[in-house]
PDB file of C-alpha atoms in Angstrom:
ATOM      1  CA  UNK A   1      10.764 -73.006   3.829  1.00  0.00           C
ATOM      2  CA  UNK A   2      11.057 -75.720   1.221  1.00  0.00           C
ATOM      3  CA  UNK A   3      10.433 -75.326  -2.483  1.00  0.00           C
ATOM      4  CA  UNK A   4       7.434 -77.075  -3.970  1.00  0.00           C
ATOM      5  CA  UNK A   5       7.825 -80.697  -4.971  1.00  0.00           C
ATOM      6  CA  UNK A   6       8.875 -83.933  -3.267  1.00  0.00           C
ATOM      7  CA  UNK A   7      11.277 -83.188  -0.427  1.00  0.00           C
ATOM      8  CA  UNK A   8      13.241 -85.558   1.826  1.00  0.00           C
ATOM      9  CA  UNK A   9      13.350 -84.904   5.576  1.00  0.00           C
ATOM     10  CA  UNK A  10      16.044 -86.659   7.631  1.00  0.00           C
ATOM     11  CA  UNK A  11      16.139 -87.224  11.382  1.00  0.00           C
ATOM     12  CA  UNK A  12      19.489 -88.079  13.047  1.00  0.00           C
ATOM     13  CA  UNK A  13      19.199 -89.685  16.485  1.00  0.00           C
ATOM     14  CA  UNK A  14      22.036 -89.532  18.984  1.00  0.00           C
ATOM     15  CA  UNK A  15      21.423 -91.879  21.974  1.00  0.00           C
ATOM     16  CA  UNK A  16      22.410 -90.841  25.487  1.00  0.00           C
ATOM     17  CA  UNK A  17      23.736 -94.350  26.100  1.00  0.00           C
ATOM     18  CA  UNK A  18      26.546 -94.373  23.567  1.00  0.00           C
ATOM     19  CA  UNK A  19      27.931 -97.627  25.063  1.00  0.00           C
ATOM     20  CA  UNK A  20      24.921 -99.708  24.073  1.00  0.00           C
ATOM     21  CA  UNK A  21      23.366 -97.755  21.217  1.00  0.00           C
ATOM     22  CA  UNK A  22      24.736 -96.347  18.007  1.00  0.00           C
ATOM     23  CA  UNK A  23      23.434 -93.160  16.357  1.00  0.00           C
ATOM     24  CA  UNK A  24      20.588 -93.741  13.881  1.00  0.00           C
ATOM     25  CA  UNK A  25      18.922 -91.915  11.022  1.00  0.00           C
ATOM     26  CA  UNK A  26      15.516 -92.047   9.400  1.00  0.00           C
ATOM     27  CA  UNK A  27      14.023 -90.290   6.408  1.00  0.00           C
ATOM     28  CA  UNK A  28      10.545 -89.441   5.188  1.00  0.00           C
ATOM     29  CA  UNK A  29       9.289 -87.806   2.022  1.00  0.00           C
ATOM     30  CA  UNK A  30       7.305 -84.584   2.270  1.00  0.00           C
ATOM     31  CA  UNK A  31       5.237 -83.264  -0.585  1.00  0.00           C
ATOM     32  CA  UNK A  32       5.260 -79.478  -0.790  1.00  0.00           C
ATOM     33  CA  UNK A  33       2.377 -78.277  -2.947  1.00  0.00           C
ATOM     34  CA  UNK A  34       2.533 -75.145  -5.057  1.00  0.00           C
ATOM     35  CA  UNK A  35       1.024 -72.112  -3.367  1.00  0.00           C
ATOM     36  CA  UNK A  36      -1.930 -70.322  -4.955  1.00  0.00           C
ATOM     37  CA  UNK A  37      -1.056 -66.618  -5.281  1.00  0.00           C
ATOM     38  CA  UNK A  38      -3.582 -64.214  -3.815  1.00  0.00           C
ATOM     39  CA  UNK A  39      -5.070 -61.736  -6.289  1.00  0.00           C
ATOM     40  CA  UNK A  40      -6.372 -58.447  -4.936  1.00  0.00           C
ATOM     41  CA  UNK A  41      -9.046 -56.872  -7.140  1.00  0.00           C
ATOM     42  CA  UNK A  42     -11.677 -54.443  -5.889  1.00  0.00           C
ATOM     43  CA  UNK A  43     -15.049 -54.324  -7.635  1.00  0.00           C
ATOM     44  CA  UNK A  44     -14.716 -51.508 -10.200  1.00  0.00           C
ATOM     45  CA  UNK A  45     -17.099 -48.558 -10.357  1.00  0.00           C
ATOM     46  CA  UNK A  46     -19.915 -48.803 -12.897  1.00  0.00           C
ATOM     47  CA  UNK A  47     -19.264 -47.508 -16.413  1.00  0.00           C
ATOM     48  CA  UNK A  48     -21.603 -46.287 -19.143  1.00  0.00           C
ATOM     49  CA  UNK A  49     -22.149 -48.255 -22.344  1.00  0.00           C
ATOM     50  CA  UNK A  50     -19.663 -47.065 -24.953  1.00  0.00           C
ATOM     51  CA  UNK A  51     -16.789 -46.793 -22.450  1.00  0.00           C
ATOM     52  CA  UNK A  52     -13.952 -49.162 -23.368  1.00  0.00           C
ATOM     53  CA  UNK A  53     -12.342 -51.313 -20.676  1.00  0.00           C
ATOM     54  CA  UNK A  54      -9.068 -49.864 -19.432  1.00  0.00           C
ATOM     55  CA  UNK A  55      -6.582 -50.087 -16.568  1.00  0.00           C
ATOM     56  CA  UNK A  56      -9.181 -48.319 -14.437  1.00  0.00           C
ATOM     57  CA  UNK A  57     -11.244 -51.524 -14.373  1.00  0.00           C
ATOM     58  CA  UNK A  58      -8.465 -54.035 -15.124  1.00  0.00           C
ATOM     59  CA  UNK A  59      -6.315 -53.240 -12.076  1.00  0.00           C
ATOM     60  CA  UNK A  60      -5.869 -56.564 -10.282  1.00  0.00           C
ATOM     61  CA  UNK A  61      -2.629 -57.062  -8.339  1.00  0.00           C
ATOM     62  CA  UNK A  62      -0.677 -59.702  -6.426  1.00  0.00           C
ATOM     63  CA  UNK A  63       2.156 -59.639  -3.890  1.00  0.00           C
ATOM     64  CA  UNK A  64       3.774 -62.466  -5.888  1.00  0.00           C
ATOM     65  CA  UNK A  65       5.853 -61.564  -8.931  1.00  0.00           C
ATOM     66  CA  UNK A  66       4.189 -62.451 -12.224  1.00  0.00           C
ATOM     67  CA  UNK A  67       2.000 -61.217 -15.053  1.00  0.00           C
ATOM     68  CA  UNK A  68      -1.724 -60.570 -15.320  1.00  0.00           C
ATOM     69  CA  UNK A  69      -3.959 -60.934 -18.361  1.00  0.00           C
ATOM     70  CA  UNK A  70      -7.669 -60.222 -18.585  1.00  0.00           C
ATOM     71  CA  UNK A  71     -10.816 -61.429 -20.253  1.00  0.00           C
ATOM     72  CA  UNK A  72     -12.402 -59.414 -21.757  1.00  0.00           C
ATOM     73  CA  UNK A  73      -9.250 -57.513 -22.701  1.00  0.00           C
ATOM     74  CA  UNK A  74      -8.587 -53.790 -22.448  1.00  0.00           C
ATOM     75  CA  UNK A  75     -10.330 -51.854 -25.219  1.00  0.00           C
ATOM     76  CA  UNK A  76     -13.408 -54.083 -25.241  1.00  0.00           C
ATOM     77  CA  UNK A  77     -16.839 -52.417 -25.377  1.00  0.00           C
ATOM     78  CA  UNK A  78     -19.247 -54.360 -23.193  1.00  0.00           C
ATOM     79  CA  UNK A  79     -23.012 -54.384 -23.542  1.00  0.00           C
ATOM     80  CA  UNK A  80     -25.098 -52.846 -20.788  1.00  0.00           C
ATOM     81  CA  UNK A  81     -25.866 -55.029 -17.810  1.00  0.00           C
ATOM     82  CA  UNK A  82     -23.900 -57.039 -15.249  1.00  0.00           C
ATOM     83  CA  UNK A  83     -20.626 -58.260 -16.769  1.00  0.00           C
ATOM     84  CA  UNK A  84     -17.983 -60.638 -15.378  1.00  0.00           C
ATOM     85  CA  UNK A  85     -14.314 -59.679 -15.692  1.00  0.00           C
ATOM     86  CA  UNK A  86     -11.656 -62.368 -15.149  1.00  0.00           C
ATOM     87  CA  UNK A  87      -7.977 -61.907 -14.318  1.00  0.00           C
ATOM     88  CA  UNK A  88      -5.438 -64.661 -15.094  1.00  0.00           C
ATOM     89  CA  UNK A  89      -2.209 -64.543 -13.048  1.00  0.00           C
ATOM     90  CA  UNK A  90       0.935 -66.348 -14.233  1.00  0.00           C
ATOM     91  CA  UNK A  91       3.632 -66.370 -11.514  1.00  0.00           C
ATOM     92  CA  UNK A  92       7.258 -65.821 -12.418  1.00  0.00           C
ATOM     93  CA  UNK A  93       8.192 -68.626 -10.028  1.00  0.00           C
ATOM     94  CA  UNK A  94       6.306 -71.507 -11.606  1.00  0.00           C
ATOM     95  CA  UNK A  95       8.015 -74.038  -9.338  1.00  0.00           C
ATOM     96  CA  UNK A  96       6.537 -72.796  -6.094  1.00  0.00           C
ATOM     97  CA  UNK A  97       3.375 -71.033  -7.268  1.00  0.00           C
ATOM     98  CA  UNK A  98       0.474 -72.182  -9.370  1.00  0.00           C
ATOM     99  CA  UNK A  99      -1.423 -69.956 -11.846  1.00  0.00           C
ATOM    100  CA  UNK A 100      -4.434 -68.238 -10.311  1.00  0.00           C
ATOM    101  CA  UNK A 101      -7.631 -66.559 -11.466  1.00  0.00           C
ATOM    102  CA  UNK A 102      -9.993 -64.015  -9.959  1.00  0.00           C
ATOM    103  CA  UNK A 103     -13.244 -62.468 -11.120  1.00  0.00           C
ATOM    104  CA  UNK A 104     -15.187 -59.298 -10.385  1.00  0.00           C
ATOM    105  CA  UNK A 105     -18.565 -58.065 -11.557  1.00  0.00           C
ATOM    106  CA  UNK A 106     -18.742 -54.823 -13.515  1.00  0.00           C
ATOM    107  CA  UNK A 107     -22.001 -52.946 -13.985  1.00  0.00           C
ATOM    108  CA  UNK A 108     -22.388 -51.324 -17.405  1.00  0.00           C
ATOM    109  CA  UNK A 109     -25.218 -48.792 -17.365  1.00  0.00           C
ATOM    110  CA  UNK A 110     -27.267 -47.825 -20.391  1.00  0.00           C
ATOM    111  CA  UNK A 111     -26.117 -44.776 -22.335  1.00  0.00           C
ATOM    112  CA  UNK A 112     -28.399 -41.810 -22.942  1.00  0.00           C
ATOM    113  CA  UNK A 113     -28.566 -40.958 -26.662  1.00  0.00           C
ATOM    114  CA  UNK A 114     -27.632 -37.419 -27.642  1.00  0.00           C
ATOM    115  CA  UNK A 115     -30.355 -35.523 -29.496  1.00  0.00           C
ATOM    116  CA  UNK A 116     -29.425 -32.693 -31.859  1.00  0.00           C
ATOM    117  CA  UNK A 117     -32.229 -30.173 -32.365  1.00  0.00           C
ATOM    118  CA  UNK A 118     -31.636 -26.589 -33.365  1.00  0.00           C
ATOM    119  CA  UNK A 119     -34.110 -23.924 -32.254  1.00  0.00           C
ATOM    120  CA  UNK A 120     -36.545 -23.591 -35.189  1.00  0.00           C
ATOM    121  CA  UNK A 121     -37.236 -20.282 -36.886  1.00  0.00           C
ATOM    122  CA  UNK A 122     -40.323 -18.418 -35.710  1.00  0.00           C
ATOM    123  CA  UNK A 123     -43.568 -19.075 -37.551  1.00  0.00           C
ATOM    124  CA  UNK A 124     -46.799 -17.173 -37.860  1.00  0.00           C
ATOM    125  CA  UNK A 125     -50.015 -18.186 -36.131  1.00  0.00           C
ATOM    126  CA  UNK A 126     -52.057 -20.365 -38.431  1.00  0.00           C
ATOM    127  CA  UNK A 127     -49.044 -22.291 -39.733  1.00  0.00           C
ATOM    128  CA  UNK A 128     -49.238 -25.963 -38.764  1.00  0.00           C
ATOM    129  CA  UNK A 129     -46.215 -27.741 -37.278  1.00  0.00           C
ATOM    130  CA  UNK A 130     -44.278 -29.782 -39.817  1.00  0.00           C
ATOM    131  CA  UNK A 131     -40.905 -31.437 -40.395  1.00  0.00           C
ATOM    132  CA  UNK A 132     -39.484 -27.932 -40.704  1.00  0.00           C
ATOM    133  CA  UNK A 133     -39.815 -27.547 -36.932  1.00  0.00           C
ATOM    134  CA  UNK A 134     -39.942 -31.223 -35.899  1.00  0.00           C
ATOM    135  CA  UNK A 135     -36.507 -32.178 -37.212  1.00  0.00           C
ATOM    136  CA  UNK A 136     -34.568 -33.550 -34.224  1.00  0.00           C
ATOM    137  CA  UNK A 137     -31.855 -36.107 -35.016  1.00  0.00           C
ATOM    138  CA  UNK A 138     -29.513 -38.548 -33.305  1.00  0.00           C
ATOM    139  CA  UNK A 139     -26.450 -40.541 -34.319  1.00  0.00           C
ATOM    140  CA  UNK A 140     -28.160 -43.575 -32.764  1.00  0.00           C
ATOM    141  CA  UNK A 141     -30.698 -45.570 -34.748  1.00  0.00           C
ATOM    142  CA  UNK A 142     -34.235 -45.130 -33.443  1.00  0.00           C
ATOM    143  CA  UNK A 143     -37.520 -43.279 -33.806  1.00  0.00           C
ATOM    144  CA  UNK A 144     -38.766 -39.842 -32.751  1.00  0.00           C
ATOM    145  CA  UNK A 145     -42.179 -38.851 -31.422  1.00  0.00           C
ATOM    146  CA  UNK A 146     -43.119 -35.196 -30.991  1.00  0.00           C
ATOM    147  CA  UNK A 147     -45.416 -33.241 -28.731  1.00  0.00           C
ATOM    148  CA  UNK A 148     -47.280 -31.336 -30.027  1.00  0.00           C
ATOM    149  CA  UNK A 149     -47.473 -33.516 -33.128  1.00  0.00           C
ATOM    150  CA  UNK A 150     -47.089 -32.501 -36.750  1.00  0.00           C
ATOM    151  CA  UNK A 151     -50.203 -30.735 -38.043  1.00  0.00           C
ATOM    152  CA  UNK A 152     -50.880 -28.916 -34.770  1.00  0.00           C
ATOM    153  CA  UNK A 153     -51.623 -25.180 -34.996  1.00  0.00           C
ATOM    154  CA  UNK A 154     -50.146 -23.471 -31.947  1.00  0.00           C
ATOM    155  CA  UNK A 155     -51.288 -20.261 -30.351  1.00  0.00           C
ATOM    156  CA  UNK A 156     -49.138 -17.165 -30.600  1.00  0.00           C
ATOM    157  CA  UNK A 157     -46.349 -16.804 -28.052  1.00  0.00           C
ATOM    158  CA  UNK A 158     -43.411 -18.917 -26.861  1.00  0.00           C
ATOM    159  CA  UNK A 159     -44.217 -22.598 -27.221  1.00  0.00           C
ATOM    160  CA  UNK A 160     -42.265 -25.642 -26.031  1.00  0.00           C
ATOM    161  CA  UNK A 161     -41.749 -28.538 -28.431  1.00  0.00           C
ATOM    162  CA  UNK A 162     -40.698 -31.925 -27.042  1.00  0.00           C
ATOM    163  CA  UNK A 163     -39.009 -34.781 -28.897  1.00  0.00           C
ATOM    164  CA  UNK A 164     -38.985 -38.270 -27.371  1.00  0.00           C
ATOM    165  CA  UNK A 165     -36.393 -40.609 -28.866  1.00  0.00           C
ATOM    166  CA  UNK A 166     -36.769 -44.385 -28.581  1.00  0.00           C
ATOM    167  CA  UNK A 167     -33.563 -46.213 -29.595  1.00  0.00           C
ATOM    168  CA  UNK A 168     -33.689 -49.400 -31.622  1.00  0.00           C
ATOM    169  CA  UNK A 169     -31.082 -50.880 -29.255  1.00  0.00           C
ATOM    170  CA  UNK A 170     -33.008 -50.791 -25.990  1.00  0.00           C
ATOM    171  CA  UNK A 171     -30.443 -53.032 -24.272  1.00  0.00           C
ATOM    172  CA  UNK A 172     -27.653 -50.464 -24.376  1.00  0.00           C
ATOM    173  CA  UNK A 173     -29.520 -47.151 -24.650  1.00  0.00           C
ATOM    174  CA  UNK A 174     -32.232 -45.428 -22.653  1.00  0.00           C
ATOM    175  CA  UNK A 175     -35.108 -43.399 -24.044  1.00  0.00           C
ATOM    176  CA  UNK A 176     -34.175 -39.716 -24.300  1.00  0.00           C
ATOM    177  CA  UNK A 177     -36.048 -36.428 -24.575  1.00  0.00           C
ATOM    178  CA  UNK A 178     -35.154 -32.938 -25.763  1.00  0.00           C
ATOM    179  CA  UNK A 179     -36.981 -29.615 -25.802  1.00  0.00           C
ATOM    180  CA  UNK A 180     -36.801 -26.488 -27.940  1.00  0.00           C
ATOM    181  CA  UNK A 181     -38.716 -23.229 -27.779  1.00  0.00           C
ATOM    182  CA  UNK A 182     -40.685 -22.091 -30.815  1.00  0.00           C
ATOM    183  CA  UNK A 183     -41.851 -18.517 -31.208  1.00  0.00           C
ATOM    184  CA  UNK A 184     -45.287 -18.215 -32.830  1.00  0.00           C
ATOM    185  CA  UNK A 185     -45.842 -14.689 -34.052  1.00  0.00           C
ATOM    186  CA  UNK A 186     -49.260 -13.078 -34.193  1.00  0.00           C
ATOM    187  CA  UNK A 187     -50.866 -13.228 -37.619  1.00  0.00           C
ATOM    188  CA  UNK A 188     -51.785  -9.995 -39.394  1.00  0.00           C
ATOM    189  CA  UNK A 189     -55.457 -10.273 -40.490  1.00  0.00           C
ATOM    190  CA  UNK A 190     -56.074  -9.467 -44.166  1.00  0.00           C
ATOM    191  CA  UNK A 191     -58.646  -6.735 -44.803  1.00  0.00           C
ATOM    192  CA  UNK A 192     -60.611  -6.814 -48.038  1.00  0.00           C
ATOM    193  CA  UNK A 193     -62.143  -3.474 -49.031  1.00  0.00           C
ATOM    194  CA  UNK A 194     -62.971  -2.518 -52.571  1.00  0.00           C
ATOM    195  CA  UNK A 195     -62.760   1.117 -53.572  1.00  0.00           C
ATOM    196  CA  UNK A 196     -66.334   2.427 -53.132  1.00  0.00           C
ATOM    197  CA  UNK A 197     -68.227   4.164 -55.938  1.00  0.00           C
ATOM    198  CA  UNK A 198     -68.205   7.929 -55.958  1.00  0.00           C
ATOM    199  CA  UNK A 199     -70.934   9.698 -54.032  1.00  0.00           C
ATOM    200  CA  UNK A 200     -72.429  13.186 -54.377  1.00  0.00           C
ATOM    201  CA  UNK A 201     -71.779  15.845 -51.821  1.00  0.00           C
ATOM    202  CA  UNK A 202     -74.467  15.720 -49.241  1.00  0.00           C
ATOM    203  CA  UNK A 203     -74.657  11.926 -49.196  1.00  0.00           C
ATOM    204  CA  UNK A 204     -73.802  10.581 -45.742  1.00  0.00           C
ATOM    205  CA  UNK A 205     -71.346   7.710 -45.421  1.00  0.00           C
ATOM    206  CA  UNK A 206     -73.074   4.394 -44.905  1.00  0.00           C
ATOM    207  CA  UNK A 207     -72.497   0.682 -45.069  1.00  0.00           C
ATOM    208  CA  UNK A 208     -72.336   1.085 -48.849  1.00  0.00           C
ATOM    209  CA  UNK A 209     -68.914   2.656 -48.495  1.00  0.00           C
ATOM    210  CA  UNK A 210     -67.958   1.263 -45.075  1.00  0.00           C
ATOM    211  CA  UNK A 211     -68.099  -2.379 -46.095  1.00  0.00           C
ATOM    212  CA  UNK A 212     -64.609  -3.723 -45.369  1.00  0.00           C
TER     213      UNK A 212
END
């Protein structure tokens, strides 16, 4: 097995008839090209947006001694979608092997925003929903929509409130929802009843006194 480069091959001929023929030689030049190292690199499993590239994805290998570098590099945060990763292999033996590259496709899925929403304090029937109850938040920039909406008066009992979050960055994040339970207590009706005027014994009670 010859090293890469321009190599000389020599043939030495020994004739059977040594009386009439002398031995002879001939040479030719053979070009041995550098070999292209094979890079083994399985398609990595999908990751979620916000996960930095690591050795889990950047795990190419070769049976030839050398070093690997990657683009994008470890630690990079890729946007959601189909992304191309490239490995660059530099062989230790640069005489017999040429540099090589390989690529794989990595799927980066959208992240689901986290919604923080504490269970609101109970309210009394007749109190309209407001920002006191509809106060969900997220560390991601976006907008909230609520169901039921602010201003709604809910019936007494256990009620479910839903927040739908739409991120500003719809490329990397999905829409998210969250629910909380709100207890609506029964209202205590107010009774108005003025102290009735005195009556004389013998006078039956009537709507004059019983006028709450």
